[in-house]
Structures are given as C-alpha cells and as structure tokens.
C-alpha cells in the first residue's frame, strides 16, 4: 500500500505539473502573463525507520516574478511616457517656425525690404508705400498665426491632460478592485496568479501616465503612490485625479476625503511630460514671440512719431499691439493710409531722413526672457535654434528611455516570460513522470494480487 500511495501521489503531482506547463504553453503569446510551475516537495515518513517516505506533494504553484525587475519595467515606462508625449508638440513647432512661408524671420525681412525699396527709389511713391503697408500687414499676420499655433497647442495640452487623467483614474480603480479580489483569494487559499498578472498590467499602464512608487503588502495587495508621495491606491481604496481650470489648468488628487494640489511638471510620465513642455518650452516661447512683436511695434511706432507724413503732420502709430488677444495680437492700425507713413525727417517733399531711421530698427536689439538681448533681425532665428536644441535633447532622451524600457522588458521576460523550449522539455519530463508512476502503480497492484493469492 505504501508503494501504491507513493505512486499515486507522484501521478497526481505530475498531473498538476502538466497542468501548469499546459497553461504556460497556452499563454505563450499572452501579454503580461507570468509563467508558473508546480513546487514539488518530498513527503517524509511519519514515524519509524522502516518507511522510506510518503511520496510527493505539490505545496503550491510557483509564480516566477521578480519585484525588482517589475519596478524597473514600470520606471522605464514612465520615462518613455514623458518624452514620447512631448515630442509631437516639439516637432510641430519646429516645422512651422522653421518653414520659410510661415516663419517670423521671413515676415520681418520682407517688411524691412519694402522700406528699403521705398528709400532706394522714391519716398513719395504711392505703390511703394502700399507695399510697405502690405508687408506690415503680412508680418503682423505671421505673428498672429504663430500665437494661434501656441494657443492651439495649449488647448491640445488641456484636452490631452483631461483624457490621460480619465484613463489613469480607470487604471487606479482597476488596481484597487484587483487588490480586493487578490486579498479575498489569498485568504481562501485560491490561486491569485491571473489576478496578479492583471494588476501588474494595470500598474504598467498607469506608470506610462504618472510616475509611480509601488509597495508590496503582506496580504498580497500593493500600495501605489505618486513619486511625489501622494497615495493613489491603498488596499481597495482608490484615489481620483482631477484636471480643472481653464487657461491655467490645475491638477489635484482626491483621496479618502482629502485633496492635494499637484505640480503638473513633477508628476512624471505622460502628465509630467505635458507639464514640463508647457512650463519650460511652450509658454516661454509664446512670451518671447509676444515680446518680440511688442518691442518691434513700439520701436516702429516711436520712430514714425518722430517724422512727418505727406500731409505735413507728425506720424501716427502703424501697429497696434494687443497682449493676450487670441488671434489679433499685432495689427496694422485701422484706416492707415499710404500718406500716413511718416518717412520725412524735416517735413520736406522727397526727404527720407526718418525712413532711414526706420530701416536701422532691424539692427536694433530687443530683450527676450528666453534668449536675452538680441538684434531684431536675429531674434526669430535664435528662438528657432533654441527650439531645435530642446527638440533634439528630447529625442535623445526618448531614445534612451526606449532602450531602457526594452532592456527592462528583456530582463522581465528572462524571469517571468514563457520559454517554449523550456516548456517543451517540462512537458516531456512530466509526461514521463506520470507514466513511470502509473507503471509503479501497476507493479504495486501485481504485488498486492500476489500477496492475496499467497494468503488464500
């Protein structure tokens, strides 16, 4: 009977091991699946030196998971999320600001070229003066178009932030629900592997949206917090992220009746990437372009006020600068006529003294917060150059983050992923184990029959 019991335990153990192997093979292509294996333990004799033992037992199904590798995987996902979220905005800015047909430099150059054309031919020529007004309007429109681009990106950032927050909240709630299910399953002795896999997938998705800290708890649950410390999940209690406000959108987290304001640029991953781009690149760029438009308009208007029109009156402002206007930041003064251009310096017909001073404005300097003191003729080029550097740095950081993510995924796969060759070997081994134990049972049965026959 002892032989029979040992063989029976071996057959049952091999069946469970085969079941785990078949589950691994079935999930060979399942994303996020963590391979399992039956943990076999020899059962020793209960008492007496004449017993070799009581067979084998399956203590548990072992889940091949490395907490450190999981953490590395999630941190790498946050890096990819941050830099990949920013790059499309940078690329769009580069293409538009660097395009000759849309660039500010081209508009400024054509305005001053029109002034030079008047000075080189006839300061009183109405067609040439009209070209100046046309170039002034085209230059103003370029500034307005660029400002619209920035406002469009700001609106896109707000919309995207809201979408990411909604998706993150769904992941946070999923993690909390799975924590509850895992805790209940653990208490009842049921397998939690599938539930843990689902929770890890939800954490991985969340890690691309916000930077996370993940802590394992004794009951099998995981506590999730932002890298800045605010709790997102504790047990089965979930927090809620909230994006609120209009032009100056704020971010907060609500948890267990308390609210905490978050630094949009400090939360990491996709939300942090959007916040960093908005704070460090987009808003400063918009401010610099607005500053360039304001100072250029002010210099031209001031110089025109020092000259005389064709009617012999002092010049009036050519440009109207309206800060904060969504689409009309810079405009040519309504009703401005060619005769209103104050090109004369001494109020004499044909004089171009003040026109020469207007032409010199191109070489004058403006002061912009992002690049400091720079000539008007070089301002846009330096803004575009700075943008190109920022974009290139982001591309390099994204490539590095993607490499780190790929390496982290390879490390995770080496421990937790299913290896079809290894599983094929296990399949044969456990099949042989089952057949061998069935053979032992057959031998034990023959011995038992022989014993009964001798007793009869």
Coordinates of C-alpha atoms in Angstrom, one line a residue, residues 300-307 314-316 342 354:
X300 CA 8.5 101.4 -35.4
X301 CA 5.7 103.5 -33.8
X302 CA 8.1 105.6 -31.8
X303 CA 10.2 106.3 -34.9
X304 CA 7.2 107.1 -37.0
X305 CA 6.1 109.6 -34.4
X306 CA 9.4 111.5 -34.9
X307 CA 8.8 112.0 -38.7
X314 CA 3.6 114.2 -37.3
X315 CA 3.4 110.4 -37.9
X316 CA 1.0 108.2 -36.1
X342 CA 6.0 109.5 -41.8
X354 CA 13.1 109.3 -40.9

